[in-house]
CSV table of C-alpha atoms in Angstrom, one decimal:
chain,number,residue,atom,x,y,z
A,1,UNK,CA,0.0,0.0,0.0
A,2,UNK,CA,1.7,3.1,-0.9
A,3,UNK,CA,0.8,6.3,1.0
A,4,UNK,CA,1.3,9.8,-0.6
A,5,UNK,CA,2.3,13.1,0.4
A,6,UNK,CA,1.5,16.9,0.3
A,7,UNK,CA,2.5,16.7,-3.8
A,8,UNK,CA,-0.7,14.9,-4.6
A,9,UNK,CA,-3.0,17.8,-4.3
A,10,UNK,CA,-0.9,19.9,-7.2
A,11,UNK,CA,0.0,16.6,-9.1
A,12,UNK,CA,-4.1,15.9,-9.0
A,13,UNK,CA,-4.1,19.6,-10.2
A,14,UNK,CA,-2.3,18.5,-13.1
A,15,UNK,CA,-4.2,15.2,-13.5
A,16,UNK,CA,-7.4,17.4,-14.2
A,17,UNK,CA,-6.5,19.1,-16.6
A,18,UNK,CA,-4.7,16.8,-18.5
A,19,UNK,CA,-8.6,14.9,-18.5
A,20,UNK,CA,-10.3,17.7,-19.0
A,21,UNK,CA,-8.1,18.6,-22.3
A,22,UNK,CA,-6.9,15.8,-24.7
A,23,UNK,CA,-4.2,17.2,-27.3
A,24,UNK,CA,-5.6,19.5,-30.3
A,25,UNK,CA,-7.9,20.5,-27.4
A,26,UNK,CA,-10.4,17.9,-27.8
A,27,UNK,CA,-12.5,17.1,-24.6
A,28,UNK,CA,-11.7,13.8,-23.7
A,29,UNK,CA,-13.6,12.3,-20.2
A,30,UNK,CA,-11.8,9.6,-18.1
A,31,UNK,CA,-14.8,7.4,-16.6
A,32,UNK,CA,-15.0,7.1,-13.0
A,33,UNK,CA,-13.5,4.2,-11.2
A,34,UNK,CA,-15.9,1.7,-10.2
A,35,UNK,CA,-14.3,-0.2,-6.9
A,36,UNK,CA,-13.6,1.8,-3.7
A,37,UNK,CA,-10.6,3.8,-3.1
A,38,UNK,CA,-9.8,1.8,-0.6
A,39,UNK,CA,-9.7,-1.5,-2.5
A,40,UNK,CA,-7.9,0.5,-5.3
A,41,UNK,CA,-5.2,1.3,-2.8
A,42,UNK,CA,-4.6,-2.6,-1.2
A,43,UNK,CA,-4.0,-3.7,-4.4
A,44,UNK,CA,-1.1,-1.2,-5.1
A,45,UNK,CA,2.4,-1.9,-3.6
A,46,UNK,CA,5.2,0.1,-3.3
A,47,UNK,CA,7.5,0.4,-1.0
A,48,UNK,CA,8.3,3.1,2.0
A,49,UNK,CA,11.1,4.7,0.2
A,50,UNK,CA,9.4,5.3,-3.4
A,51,UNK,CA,9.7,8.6,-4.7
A,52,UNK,CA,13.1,9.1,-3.8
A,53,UNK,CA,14.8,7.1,-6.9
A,54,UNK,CA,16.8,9.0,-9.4
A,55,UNK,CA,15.5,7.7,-12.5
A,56,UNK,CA,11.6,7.3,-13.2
A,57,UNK,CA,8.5,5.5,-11.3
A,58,UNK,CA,7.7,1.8,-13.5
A,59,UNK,CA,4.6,0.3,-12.7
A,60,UNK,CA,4.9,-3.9,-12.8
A,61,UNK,CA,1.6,-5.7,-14.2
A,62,UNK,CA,1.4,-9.2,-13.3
A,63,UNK,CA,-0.2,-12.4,-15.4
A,64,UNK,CA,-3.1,-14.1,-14.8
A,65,UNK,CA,-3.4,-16.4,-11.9
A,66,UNK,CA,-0.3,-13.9,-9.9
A,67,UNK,CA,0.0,-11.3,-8.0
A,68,UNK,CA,2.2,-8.2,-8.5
A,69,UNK,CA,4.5,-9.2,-5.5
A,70,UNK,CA,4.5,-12.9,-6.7
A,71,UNK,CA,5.0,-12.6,-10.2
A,72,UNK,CA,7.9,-9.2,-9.8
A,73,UNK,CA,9.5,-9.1,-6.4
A,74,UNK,CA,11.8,-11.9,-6.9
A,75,UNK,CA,13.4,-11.0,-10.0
A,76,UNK,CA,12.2,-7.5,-11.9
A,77,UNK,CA,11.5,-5.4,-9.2
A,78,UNK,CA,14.8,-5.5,-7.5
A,79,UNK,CA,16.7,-5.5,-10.6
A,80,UNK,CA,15.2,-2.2,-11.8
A,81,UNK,CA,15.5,-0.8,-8.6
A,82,UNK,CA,19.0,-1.9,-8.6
A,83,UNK,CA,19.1,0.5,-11.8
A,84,UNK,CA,18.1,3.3,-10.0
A,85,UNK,CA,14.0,3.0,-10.4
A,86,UNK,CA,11.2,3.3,-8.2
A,87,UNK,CA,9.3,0.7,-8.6
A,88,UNK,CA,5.6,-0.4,-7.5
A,89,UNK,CA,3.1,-3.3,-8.6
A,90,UNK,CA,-0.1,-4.1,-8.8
A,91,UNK,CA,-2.5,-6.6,-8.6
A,92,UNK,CA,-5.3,-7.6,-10.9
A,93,UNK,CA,-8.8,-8.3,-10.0
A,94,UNK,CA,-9.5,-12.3,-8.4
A,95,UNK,CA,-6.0,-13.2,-9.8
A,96,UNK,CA,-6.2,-11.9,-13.2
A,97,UNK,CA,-9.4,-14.1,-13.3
A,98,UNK,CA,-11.9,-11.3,-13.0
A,99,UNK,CA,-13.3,-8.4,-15.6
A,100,UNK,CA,-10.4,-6.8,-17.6
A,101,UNK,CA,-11.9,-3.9,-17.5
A,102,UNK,CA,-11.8,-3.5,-13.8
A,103,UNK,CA,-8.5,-4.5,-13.4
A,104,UNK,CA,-7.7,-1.8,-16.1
A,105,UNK,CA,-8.9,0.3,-13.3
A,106,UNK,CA,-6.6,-0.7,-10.6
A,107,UNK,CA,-3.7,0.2,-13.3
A,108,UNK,CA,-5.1,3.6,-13.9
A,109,UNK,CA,-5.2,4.3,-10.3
A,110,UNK,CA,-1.8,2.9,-9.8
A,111,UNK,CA,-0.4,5.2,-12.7
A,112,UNK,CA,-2.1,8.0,-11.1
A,113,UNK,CA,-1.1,7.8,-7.6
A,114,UNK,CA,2.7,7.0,-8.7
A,115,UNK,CA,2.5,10.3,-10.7
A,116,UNK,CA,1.5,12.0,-8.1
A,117,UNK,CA,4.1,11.0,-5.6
A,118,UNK,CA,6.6,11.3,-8.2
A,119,UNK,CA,5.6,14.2,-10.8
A,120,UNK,CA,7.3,12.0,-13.4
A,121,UNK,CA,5.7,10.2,-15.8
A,122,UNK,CA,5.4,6.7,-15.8
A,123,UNK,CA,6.6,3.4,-17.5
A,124,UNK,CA,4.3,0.4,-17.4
A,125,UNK,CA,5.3,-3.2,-17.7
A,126,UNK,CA,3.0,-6.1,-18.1
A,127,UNK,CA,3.5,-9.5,-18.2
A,128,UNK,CA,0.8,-11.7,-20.2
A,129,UNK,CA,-2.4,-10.5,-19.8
A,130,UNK,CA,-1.1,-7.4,-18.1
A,131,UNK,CA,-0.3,-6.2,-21.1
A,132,UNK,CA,-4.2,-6.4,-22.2
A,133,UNK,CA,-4.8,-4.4,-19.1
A,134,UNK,CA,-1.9,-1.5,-19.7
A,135,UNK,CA,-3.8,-1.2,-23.3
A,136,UNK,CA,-7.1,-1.1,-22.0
A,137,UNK,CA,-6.5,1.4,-19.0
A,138,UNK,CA,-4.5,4.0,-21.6
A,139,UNK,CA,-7.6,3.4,-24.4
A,140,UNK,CA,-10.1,4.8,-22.2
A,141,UNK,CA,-8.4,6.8,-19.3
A,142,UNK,CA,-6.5,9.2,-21.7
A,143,UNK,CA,-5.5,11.5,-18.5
A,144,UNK,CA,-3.4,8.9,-17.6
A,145,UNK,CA,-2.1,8.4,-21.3
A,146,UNK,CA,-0.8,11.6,-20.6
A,147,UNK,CA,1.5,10.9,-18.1
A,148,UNK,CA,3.0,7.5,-18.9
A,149,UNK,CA,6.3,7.6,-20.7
A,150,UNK,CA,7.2,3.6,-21.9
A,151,UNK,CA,4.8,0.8,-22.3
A,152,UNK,CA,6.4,-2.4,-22.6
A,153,UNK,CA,4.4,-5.2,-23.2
A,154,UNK,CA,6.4,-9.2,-22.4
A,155,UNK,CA,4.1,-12.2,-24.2
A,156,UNK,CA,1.1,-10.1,-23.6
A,157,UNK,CA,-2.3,-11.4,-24.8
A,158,UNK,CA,-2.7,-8.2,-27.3
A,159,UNK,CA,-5.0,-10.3,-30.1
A,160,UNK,CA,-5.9,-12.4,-27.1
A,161,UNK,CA,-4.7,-16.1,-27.6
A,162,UNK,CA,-6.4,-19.7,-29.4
A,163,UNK,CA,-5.7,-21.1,-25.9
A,164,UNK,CA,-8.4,-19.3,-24.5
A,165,UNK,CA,-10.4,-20.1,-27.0
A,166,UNK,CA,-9.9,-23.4,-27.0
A,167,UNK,CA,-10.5,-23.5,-23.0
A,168,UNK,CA,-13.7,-21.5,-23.0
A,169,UNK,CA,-14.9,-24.0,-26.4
A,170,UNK,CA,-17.0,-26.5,-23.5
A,171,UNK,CA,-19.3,-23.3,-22.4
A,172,UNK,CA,-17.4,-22.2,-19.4
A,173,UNK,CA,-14.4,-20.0,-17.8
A,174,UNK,CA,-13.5,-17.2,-16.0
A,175,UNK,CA,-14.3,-13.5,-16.5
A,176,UNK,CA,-10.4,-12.5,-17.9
A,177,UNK,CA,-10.1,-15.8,-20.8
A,178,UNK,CA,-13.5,-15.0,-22.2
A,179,UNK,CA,-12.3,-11.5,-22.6
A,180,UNK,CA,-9.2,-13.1,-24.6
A,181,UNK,CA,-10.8,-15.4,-26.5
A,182,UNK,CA,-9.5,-14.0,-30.5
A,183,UNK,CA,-12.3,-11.8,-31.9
A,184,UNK,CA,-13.9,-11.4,-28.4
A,185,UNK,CA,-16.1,-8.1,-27.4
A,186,UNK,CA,-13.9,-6.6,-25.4
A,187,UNK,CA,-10.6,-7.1,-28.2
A,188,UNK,CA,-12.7,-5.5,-30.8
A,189,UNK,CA,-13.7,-2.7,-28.9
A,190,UNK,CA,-9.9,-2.0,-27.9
A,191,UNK,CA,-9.5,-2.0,-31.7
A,192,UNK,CA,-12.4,0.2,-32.3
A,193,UNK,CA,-10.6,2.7,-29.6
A,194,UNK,CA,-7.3,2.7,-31.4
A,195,UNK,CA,-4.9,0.1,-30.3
A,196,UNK,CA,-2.0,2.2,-29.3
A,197,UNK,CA,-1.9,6.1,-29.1
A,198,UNK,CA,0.7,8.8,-29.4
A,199,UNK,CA,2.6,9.8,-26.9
A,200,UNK,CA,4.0,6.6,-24.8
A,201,UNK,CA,6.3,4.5,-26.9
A,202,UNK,CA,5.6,1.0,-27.3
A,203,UNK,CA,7.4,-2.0,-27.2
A,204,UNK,CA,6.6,-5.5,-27.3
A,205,UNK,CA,8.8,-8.6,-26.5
A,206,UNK,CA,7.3,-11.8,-27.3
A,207,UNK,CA,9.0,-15.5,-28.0
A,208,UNK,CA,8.1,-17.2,-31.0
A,209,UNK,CA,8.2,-20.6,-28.7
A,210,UNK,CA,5.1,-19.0,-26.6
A,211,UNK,CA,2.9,-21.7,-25.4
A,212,UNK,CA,0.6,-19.8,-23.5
A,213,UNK,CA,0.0,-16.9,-25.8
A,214,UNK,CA,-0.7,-18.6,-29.5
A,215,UNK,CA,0.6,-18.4,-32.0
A,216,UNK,CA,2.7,-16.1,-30.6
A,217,UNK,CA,3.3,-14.1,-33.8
A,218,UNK,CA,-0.3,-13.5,-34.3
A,219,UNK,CA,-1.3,-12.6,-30.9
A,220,UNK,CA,1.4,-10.7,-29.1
A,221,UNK,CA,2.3,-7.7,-31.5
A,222,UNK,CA,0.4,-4.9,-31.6
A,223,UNK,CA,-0.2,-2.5,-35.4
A,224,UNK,CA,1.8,-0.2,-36.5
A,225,UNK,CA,0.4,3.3,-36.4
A,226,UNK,CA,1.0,6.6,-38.4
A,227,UNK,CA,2.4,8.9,-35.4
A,228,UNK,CA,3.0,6.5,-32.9
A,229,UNK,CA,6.6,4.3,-32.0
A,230,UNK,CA,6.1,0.8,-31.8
A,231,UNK,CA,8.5,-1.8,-31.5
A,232,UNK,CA,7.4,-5.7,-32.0
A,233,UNK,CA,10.8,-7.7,-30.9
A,234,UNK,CA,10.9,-11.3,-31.3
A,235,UNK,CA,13.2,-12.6,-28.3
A,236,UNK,CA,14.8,-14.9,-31.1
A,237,UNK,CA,15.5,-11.5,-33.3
A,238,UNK,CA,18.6,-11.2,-30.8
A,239,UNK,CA,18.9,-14.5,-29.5
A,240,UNK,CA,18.1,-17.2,-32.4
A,241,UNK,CA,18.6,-20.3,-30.6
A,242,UNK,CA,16.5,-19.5,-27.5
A,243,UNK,CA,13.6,-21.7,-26.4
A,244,UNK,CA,12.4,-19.1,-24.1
A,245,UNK,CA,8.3,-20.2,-23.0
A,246,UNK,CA,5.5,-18.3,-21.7
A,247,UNK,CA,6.5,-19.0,-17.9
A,248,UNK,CA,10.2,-18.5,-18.0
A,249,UNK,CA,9.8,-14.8,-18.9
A,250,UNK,CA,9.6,-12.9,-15.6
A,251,UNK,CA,13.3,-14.7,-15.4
A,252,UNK,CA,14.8,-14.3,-18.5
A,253,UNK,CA,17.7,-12.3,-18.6
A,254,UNK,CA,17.2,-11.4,-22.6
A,255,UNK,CA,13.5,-10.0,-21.8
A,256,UNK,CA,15.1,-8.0,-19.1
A,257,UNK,CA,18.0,-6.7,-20.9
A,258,UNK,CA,15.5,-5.4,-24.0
A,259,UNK,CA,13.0,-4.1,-20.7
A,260,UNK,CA,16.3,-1.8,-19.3
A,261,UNK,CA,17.0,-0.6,-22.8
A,262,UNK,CA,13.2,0.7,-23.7
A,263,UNK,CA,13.7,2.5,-20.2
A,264,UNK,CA,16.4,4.2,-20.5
A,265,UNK,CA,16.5,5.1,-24.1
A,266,UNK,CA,14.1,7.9,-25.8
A,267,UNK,CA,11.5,5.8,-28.3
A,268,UNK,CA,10.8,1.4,-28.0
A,269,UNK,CA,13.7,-0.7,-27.6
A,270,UNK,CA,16.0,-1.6,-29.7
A,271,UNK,CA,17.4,-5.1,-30.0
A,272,UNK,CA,20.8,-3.9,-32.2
A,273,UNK,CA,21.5,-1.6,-28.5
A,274,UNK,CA,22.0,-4.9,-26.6
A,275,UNK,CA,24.8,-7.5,-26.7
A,276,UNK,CA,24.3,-11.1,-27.5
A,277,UNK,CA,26.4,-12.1,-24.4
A,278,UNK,CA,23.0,-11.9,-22.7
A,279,UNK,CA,21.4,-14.5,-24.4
A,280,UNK,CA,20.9,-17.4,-22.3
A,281,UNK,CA,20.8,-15.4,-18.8
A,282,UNK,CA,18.8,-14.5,-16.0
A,283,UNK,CA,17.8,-11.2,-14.8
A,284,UNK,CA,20.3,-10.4,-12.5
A,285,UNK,CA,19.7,-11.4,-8.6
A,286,UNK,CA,17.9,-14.9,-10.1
A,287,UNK,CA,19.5,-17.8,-9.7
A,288,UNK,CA,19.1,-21.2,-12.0
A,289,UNK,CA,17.8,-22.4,-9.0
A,290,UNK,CA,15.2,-19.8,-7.6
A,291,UNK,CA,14.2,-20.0,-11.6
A,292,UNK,CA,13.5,-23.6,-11.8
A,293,UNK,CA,11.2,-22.6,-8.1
A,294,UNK,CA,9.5,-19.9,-9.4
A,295,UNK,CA,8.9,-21.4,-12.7
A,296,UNK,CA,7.1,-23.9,-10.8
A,297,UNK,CA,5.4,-22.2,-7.7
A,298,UNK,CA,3.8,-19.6,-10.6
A,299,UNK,CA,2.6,-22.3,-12.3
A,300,UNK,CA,1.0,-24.1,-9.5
A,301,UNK,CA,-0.7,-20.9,-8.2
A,302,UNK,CA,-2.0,-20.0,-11.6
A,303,UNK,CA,-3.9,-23.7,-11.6
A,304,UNK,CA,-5.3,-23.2,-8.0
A,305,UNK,CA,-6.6,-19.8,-8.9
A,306,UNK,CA,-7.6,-20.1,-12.6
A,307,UNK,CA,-9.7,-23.4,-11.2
A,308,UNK,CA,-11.2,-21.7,-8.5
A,309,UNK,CA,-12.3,-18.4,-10.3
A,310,UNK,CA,-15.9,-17.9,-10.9
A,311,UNK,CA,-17.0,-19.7,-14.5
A,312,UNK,CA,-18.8,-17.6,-17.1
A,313,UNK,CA,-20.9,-18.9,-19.3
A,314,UNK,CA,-20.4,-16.2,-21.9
A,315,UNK,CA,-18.6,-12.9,-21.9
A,316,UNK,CA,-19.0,-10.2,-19.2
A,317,UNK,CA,-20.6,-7.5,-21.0
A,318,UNK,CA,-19.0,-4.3,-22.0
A,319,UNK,CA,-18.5,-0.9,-20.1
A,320,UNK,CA,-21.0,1.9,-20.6
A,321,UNK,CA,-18.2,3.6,-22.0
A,322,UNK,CA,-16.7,0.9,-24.2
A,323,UNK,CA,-20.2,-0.3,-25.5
A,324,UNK,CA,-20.5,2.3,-28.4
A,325,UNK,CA,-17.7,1.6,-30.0
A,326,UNK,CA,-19.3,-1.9,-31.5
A,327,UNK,CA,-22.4,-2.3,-33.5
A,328,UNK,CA,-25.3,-3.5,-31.6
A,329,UNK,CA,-25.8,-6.1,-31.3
A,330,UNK,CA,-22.6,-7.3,-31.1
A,331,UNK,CA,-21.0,-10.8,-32.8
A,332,UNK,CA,-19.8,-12.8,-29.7
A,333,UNK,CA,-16.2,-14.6,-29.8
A,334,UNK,CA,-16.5,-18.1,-31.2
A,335,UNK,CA,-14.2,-20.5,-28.8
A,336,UNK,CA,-12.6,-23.4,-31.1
A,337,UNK,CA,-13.5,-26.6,-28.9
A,338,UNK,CA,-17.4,-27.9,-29.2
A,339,UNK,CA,-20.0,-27.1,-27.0
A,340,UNK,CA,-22.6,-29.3,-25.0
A,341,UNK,CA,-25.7,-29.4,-26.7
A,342,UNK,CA,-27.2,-26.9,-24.1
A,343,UNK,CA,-23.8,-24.6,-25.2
A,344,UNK,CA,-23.2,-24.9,-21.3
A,345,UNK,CA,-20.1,-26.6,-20.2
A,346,UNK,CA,-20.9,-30.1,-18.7
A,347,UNK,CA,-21.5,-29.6,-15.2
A,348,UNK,CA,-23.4,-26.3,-15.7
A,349,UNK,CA,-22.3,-22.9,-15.5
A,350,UNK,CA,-20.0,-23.6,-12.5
A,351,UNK,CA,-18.2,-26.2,-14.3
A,352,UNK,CA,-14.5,-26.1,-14.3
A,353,UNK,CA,-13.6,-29.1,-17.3
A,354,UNK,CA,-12.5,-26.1,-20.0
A,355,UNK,CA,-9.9,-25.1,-17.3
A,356,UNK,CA,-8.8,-28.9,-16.8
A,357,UNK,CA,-6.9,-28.2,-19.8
A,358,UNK,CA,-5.8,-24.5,-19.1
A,359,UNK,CA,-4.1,-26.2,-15.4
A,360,UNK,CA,-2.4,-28.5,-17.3
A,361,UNK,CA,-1.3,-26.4,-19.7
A,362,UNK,CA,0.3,-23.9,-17.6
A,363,UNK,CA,2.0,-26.8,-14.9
A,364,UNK,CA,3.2,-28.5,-18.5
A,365,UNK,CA,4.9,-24.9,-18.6
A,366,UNK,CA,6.6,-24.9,-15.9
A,367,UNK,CA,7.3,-28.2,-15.4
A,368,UNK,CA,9.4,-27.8,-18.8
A,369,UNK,CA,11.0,-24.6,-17.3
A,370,UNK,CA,11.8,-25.8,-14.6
A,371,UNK,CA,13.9,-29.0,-16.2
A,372,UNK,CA,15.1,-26.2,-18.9
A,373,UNK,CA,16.5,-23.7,-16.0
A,374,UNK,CA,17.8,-26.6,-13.5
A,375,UNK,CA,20.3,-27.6,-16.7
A,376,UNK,CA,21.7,-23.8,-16.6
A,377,UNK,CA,25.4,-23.8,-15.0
A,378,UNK,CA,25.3,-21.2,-12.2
């Protein structure tokens, strides 16, 4: 929980009118937040000394199925602070399980409040489907658009992925998957908004051996726009040989390297500013071993909480402020597997078989990690 000081009221000053007056002097409102203040501000951690780092505040995202502290504070968050950041994450609604679009909120309010504190702008860095979030908060918040400097995105869902698809095809799953099911509501209204915006620069670093976020090349890059810098990098555009999969990024050294480089430089990375020596490292603090353990506890708390969130029989429905941006009525996301004949998962609409597959999935993950990072020499 991160509590602020006297700079808020003249940084909320600042907030106000940045949401009161888009560039070209277009009005452009930022929609209320939805949960309480209070709940906004448990789910935001930083620490007692932030604000006080010479270099800029970066907001960490987590995956689904993670917290912030669970998925960062082992590996990226002391690294970066190591580099002279000040660094806070955040976590997303039931585990990443819950409504994207309120978890967008708890980034917005996260990017506010480390503005405030700070008066710089912000990075943001999200892992999986935190990267759906950053997109989705920035879309429809555009005072905080204002103030955020980098957005780096590492596997992120951006086109959503087949797997979710495939795991919401028996009738049933959690808030978060329907929303990343290819073609979905919510991915076609983030489309209808824009995609990605001017002002932050973008950067994407995906692995085209993602088995999480498929096919990889098709989901995790985001469009090119006229105005705007974005940079799609392949982790194999620097590093051919890697093997790197969805659960070993929070400890690769590569994505952390090409993460450091879009922070510190003006515009995206750029893979031809860092050496090859770090291809087949960690990011510095991990060891092979807490790797191989992470790798594995993340993958056994994504199964516990993807299997226990609430089941969905069909996609939460859109925001008031989203809604307009599709025709009505709106197409819904076709999931690849076959429905029941009811087009209810077996077992009705509390029935967890889809996510059988998404559990087994994710532990084949890390399992495969783990035996991957336990090979590394020290």
């Amino acid at each position: 929980m991160l509590r602020t000081t006297g700079r808020i009221a003249f940084s909320a000053l600042l907030l106000s009118l940045f949401a009161a007056f888009w560039p070209g002097g277009v009005r452009a409102e930022s929609p209320p937040l939805s949960e309480p203040e209070a709940e906004l501000e448990a789910a935001l951690h930083c620490p007692a000394s932030f604000g006080s780092a010479v270099r800029g505040p970066v907001l960490l995202v987590p995956g689904t199925g993670l917290t912030g502290p669970e998925n960062w504070d082992w590996g990226f968050a002391p690294a970066l602070v190591a580099e002279g950041f000040d660094v806070c994450t955040v976590d997303t609604k039931a585990y990443g399980t819950g409504d994207v679009q309120l978890t967008a909120e708890r980034v917005v309010f996260a990017i506010r409040r480390m503005y405030a504190v700070t008066g710089k702008p912000v990075s943001v860095v999200g892992y999986s489907q935190g990267g759906l979030n950053i997109r989705w908060a920035l879309a429809f918040w555009p005072d905080v658009r204002a103030v955020v400097r980098d957005v780096v995105g590492l596997a992120p869902a951006n086109g959503g992925t087949d797997a979710a698809a495939a795991f919401c095809g028996a009738g049933a799953c959690p808030a978060a998957i329907w929303q990343m099911v290819p073609g979905s509501k919510l991915l076609r209204a983030l489309a209808a908004a824009g995609d990605v915006f001017p002002g932050p620069d973008w950067t994407v670093i995906y692995s085209e051996t993602d088995d999480v976020v498929v096919p990889p090349a098709a989901r995790s890059p985001l469009p090119q726009r006229p105005g705007v810098q974005v940079r799609n990098i392949a982790v194999q555009e620097l590093c051919p040989e890697s093997q790197l999969l969805h659960i070993q990024f929070p400890a690769d050294g590569v994505v952390f390297a090409l993460v450091l480089d879009a922070l510190l430089n003006d515009g995206p990375a750029d893979p031809a500013r860092v050496p090859s020596s770090v291809c087949g490292t960690l990011v510095p603090g991990v060891t092979p071993a807490l790797a191989a353990a992470k790798a594995e506890e993340l993958g056994g708390l994504a199964f516990q909480r993807i299997a226990a969130g609430e089941m969905l029989t069909e996609e939460p429905p859109l925001a008031p402020y989203a809604a307009g941006l599709l025709p009505s009525p709106s197409p819904t996301a076709t999931p690849a597997a076959p429905r029941t004949g009811s087009g209810r998962a077996e077992g009705g609409a509390g029935g967890g078989a889809p996510w059988a597959l998404a559990a087994a999935a994710l532990l084949l993950a890390a399992a495969c990690a783990s035996a991957r990072l336990a090979r590394r020499s020290p």
